[in-house]
Every structure is written in structure tokens, then in C-alpha cells.
Amino acid sequence: GDKNRLGRKMENFIFAYKSFAACNCLSDDTDGFELLVREDGLLKYQTFTFEGCAIDLAFYKLRPETLEKIKNTMEAHAEIFEVNSQLRNGSMDGTFHQFLFTAAGKEREILALNIENSMDDQRKIRKAYRKAYGETLRQERIVLNLFFEICAILKEEKYELALDHFITPRLSVQRPK
């Protein structure tokens, strides 16, 4: 439903990322998290259980120059708006990664499962897999390249965002109204 969508327009989010387990079959950690950046620079970070119950909520304020860098980076990667909204790479279980990118009046929400497996780590990709999922692999790499650029910008301000975590030594600001 719409309540699960990232970056609901009424809240003016320009970038969002959400990580959550595909299923709760294992006794492993299945908690998820969501990070949203609003156009006024407010960064909202929330953790939640597999069932969607809130665990923790924090707000931070990005410097205007950090926010501008994020916006410029998304605008420089217009190809992101051509990426499919669902990237199917043959995975059946694992971790969902949901992204929202906005720039120049465009918005793209992308859902992928185990997207981290698409990065080239010098392993040879089987020809059969490349034939079946080559285009998905190409699009996943577009998403990850932009995501990692945004992560690098956030890191300049001591916000460490990765596919599987968010850490910052900064204190949360008062919850906005």
C-alpha cells in the first residue's frame, strides 16, 4: 500500500533509502531501517522490526552545502530515472533495498533484492546469469553508483550510510512539528 512508499510527496523528501528483510524465517536479525532526506535538509532515521513496529526514531539537520551536493549529484545522474522501478535479479530471499531519488521535478522509486551482489568484486559472472539478468545487473550498478556517491557526501558530515547500516556520532535534533 501507499503507507509503505518511500518519500511520500507531502513530506517533500528528495532522497530515501530503506533496508528490510524479505522474510522472517531465520532467527537472524531481521530489523530494518529507513533514512529520508527532506528538501529542507532534515534527515529522518528510523529503525523497525520485521513486523513494521518502530524501534527508534531520530532526526538530524544537514548543512545547506551537503544538501546541495546531494541534489546536484542526483541531477548529474539523470540515467537513474530510466531504471526500472523493480529490479529482479533472480534472488528469492535476503534483503530488500528500496531507494527514492528525485531531481529536476522527476522521482524514481526503486525496489531491489540483494542488490549488493551486483557489484563487480572480480568474480566471473556465469554466462547464463549474465544472459538472463545482464540488463538488471547494469541497472543495479547505476543505482549503487549513485547511492554510494550520496553515502560519500553524507560521510563528509559524519553520517555513515551503507546498504546495511546507518551510524552517526551526531546528536539527534528535536523532533520537528
Coordinates of C-alpha atoms in Angstrom, one line a residue:
G1 CA 0.0 0.0 0.0
D2 CA 0.8 3.7 -0.2
K3 CA 1.8 3.8 3.5
N4 CA 4.9 1.7 2.7
R5 CA 6.1 4.0 -0.1
L6 CA 9.3 5.9 0.5
G7 CA 9.4 9.7 0.2
R8 CA 5.7 10.5 0.3
K9 CA 5.4 13.7 -1.7
M10 CA 3.5 15.5 1.1
E11 CA 6.7 15.4 3.2
N12 CA 8.9 16.7 0.4
F13 CA 11.6 14.0 0.6
I14 CA 14.4 14.3 -2.0
F15 CA 16.3 11.1 -1.2
A16 CA 15.3 8.0 0.8
Y17 CA 16.7 4.5 1.4
K18 CA 15.1 1.6 3.2
S19 CA 16.6 -1.8 4.0
F20 CA 14.4 -4.7 5.3
A21 CA 14.4 -8.5 5.4
A22 CA 12.5 -10.4 2.7
C23 CA 11.2 -12.9 5.2
N24 CA 11.5 -13.7 8.9
C25 CA 12.3 -17.5 8.6
L26 CA 15.7 -17.3 10.2
S27 CA 16.4 -16.5 13.8
D28 CA 18.9 -13.8 12.5
D29 CA 18.4 -10.1 12.9
T30 CA 15.5 -9.1 10.7
D31 CA 15.1 -5.5 11.9
G32 CA 15.2 -2.9 9.1
F33 CA 15.9 0.8 8.8
E34 CA 14.9 3.8 6.8
L35 CA 16.7 7.1 6.1
L36 CA 14.9 10.0 4.5
V37 CA 16.3 13.4 3.5
R38 CA 13.8 16.2 3.2
E39 CA 14.3 19.2 0.8
D40 CA 14.8 21.5 3.8
G41 CA 17.8 19.4 5.0
L42 CA 16.0 17.4 7.7
L43 CA 17.4 13.8 7.8
K44 CA 15.0 11.3 9.4
Y45 CA 16.3 7.9 10.5
Q46 CA 14.1 5.1 11.8
T47 CA 14.6 1.5 12.7
F48 CA 11.8 -1.0 12.8
T49 CA 11.1 -4.7 13.4
F50 CA 10.3 -7.2 10.7
E51 CA 6.6 -6.6 11.5
G52 CA 7.0 -2.9 10.9
C53 CA 6.9 -1.8 14.6
A54 CA 9.0 1.3 15.3
I55 CA 12.1 0.7 17.4
D56 CA 13.9 4.0 17.2
L57 CA 13.4 7.4 15.6
A58 CA 16.0 10.2 15.2
F59 CA 16.2 13.5 13.3
Y60 CA 19.3 15.3 12.1
K61 CA 19.9 18.5 10.2
L62 CA 22.2 18.6 7.1
R63 CA 24.2 21.6 6.3
P64 CA 22.8 23.5 3.3
E65 CA 26.0 22.7 1.3
T66 CA 25.6 19.0 2.0
L67 CA 22.0 19.1 0.8
E68 CA 23.0 21.0 -2.3
K69 CA 25.7 18.4 -3.1
I70 CA 23.2 15.6 -2.8
K71 CA 20.7 17.4 -5.1
N72 CA 23.5 18.2 -7.7
T73 CA 24.7 14.5 -7.6
M74 CA 21.2 13.2 -8.4
E75 CA 20.7 15.8 -11.1
A76 CA 24.1 14.7 -12.7
H77 CA 22.8 11.1 -12.8
A78 CA 19.7 11.6 -15.0
E79 CA 20.0 7.9 -16.1
I80 CA 18.6 6.9 -12.7
F81 CA 15.2 8.0 -13.9
E82 CA 15.3 5.4 -16.7
V83 CA 16.0 2.5 -14.2
N84 CA 13.1 0.0 -13.7
S85 CA 11.1 0.5 -10.5
Q86 CA 11.6 -3.2 -9.7
L87 CA 14.9 -4.9 -10.3
R88 CA 14.6 -8.6 -10.4
N89 CA 17.9 -10.4 -10.3
G90 CA 16.8 -14.0 -9.6
S91 CA 17.1 -13.6 -5.8
M92 CA 14.3 -15.3 -3.8
D93 CA 15.2 -14.3 -0.3
G94 CA 17.5 -12.0 1.6
T95 CA 17.4 -8.2 2.0
F96 CA 15.2 -5.7 0.1
H97 CA 16.7 -2.4 -0.7
Q98 CA 14.3 0.4 -1.6
F99 CA 15.6 3.8 -3.0
L100 CA 14.0 7.1 -3.8
F101 CA 15.8 9.6 -6.0
T102 CA 14.4 13.0 -7.0
A103 CA 15.8 15.7 -9.3
A104 CA 14.5 18.4 -11.7
G105 CA 10.9 17.5 -10.9
K106 CA 11.4 13.8 -11.5
E107 CA 11.1 11.0 -9.0
R108 CA 12.1 7.4 -9.2
E109 CA 11.4 4.8 -6.5
I110 CA 13.4 1.5 -7.0
L111 CA 13.0 -1.8 -5.2
A112 CA 15.7 -4.5 -5.4
L113 CA 16.5 -7.7 -3.6
N114 CA 20.1 -8.4 -2.6
I115 CA 21.4 -5.5 -4.8
E116 CA 24.8 -5.7 -3.2
N117 CA 25.5 -8.9 -5.2
S118 CA 25.6 -6.9 -8.4
M119 CA 28.9 -5.0 -7.6
D120 CA 31.8 -6.4 -9.5
D121 CA 34.2 -7.9 -7.0
Q122 CA 36.4 -9.6 -9.6
R123 CA 34.2 -12.8 -9.6
K124 CA 33.3 -14.1 -13.0
I125 CA 29.6 -13.9 -13.7
R126 CA 28.3 -17.0 -15.3
K127 CA 27.3 -16.5 -18.9
A128 CA 23.8 -18.0 -18.2
Y129 CA 23.2 -15.5 -15.4
R130 CA 24.5 -12.6 -17.5
K131 CA 22.2 -13.6 -20.3
A132 CA 19.2 -13.8 -18.0
Y133 CA 19.9 -10.8 -15.8
G134 CA 22.5 -8.7 -17.6
E135 CA 20.2 -5.7 -18.1
T136 CA 19.2 -5.9 -14.4
L137 CA 22.8 -6.1 -13.4
R138 CA 23.6 -2.9 -15.4
Q139 CA 20.7 -1.0 -13.8
E140 CA 21.6 -2.2 -10.3
R141 CA 25.1 -0.8 -10.8
I142 CA 23.6 2.6 -11.9
V143 CA 21.6 2.6 -8.6
L144 CA 24.5 1.6 -6.5
N145 CA 26.9 4.1 -8.0
L146 CA 24.6 6.9 -7.3
F147 CA 23.8 5.6 -3.8
F148 CA 27.5 5.3 -2.9
E149 CA 28.1 8.8 -4.1
I150 CA 25.4 10.1 -1.8
C151 CA 26.9 7.9 1.0
A152 CA 30.3 9.7 0.4
I153 CA 28.6 13.1 0.6
L154 CA 26.9 12.2 3.9
K155 CA 30.2 10.8 5.3
E156 CA 31.8 14.3 4.9
E157 CA 29.3 15.4 7.6
K158 CA 29.9 12.3 9.8
Y159 CA 26.8 10.3 8.7
E160 CA 27.8 6.8 7.7
L161 CA 25.2 5.3 5.4
A162 CA 25.7 1.8 3.8
L163 CA 23.4 -0.8 2.4
D164 CA 23.2 -2.5 5.7
H165 CA 23.5 0.3 8.3
F166 CA 23.4 3.9 9.3
I167 CA 25.8 5.3 12.0
T168 CA 26.5 8.8 13.2
P169 CA 28.1 10.3 16.3
R170 CA 25.8 13.3 16.0
L171 CA 23.1 14.0 18.5
S172 CA 19.5 13.9 17.2
V173 CA 17.7 17.2 16.9
Q174 CA 14.3 17.9 18.5
R175 CA 11.5 16.2 16.6
P176 CA 10.1 18.7 14.1
K177 CA 6.4 19.7 14.1

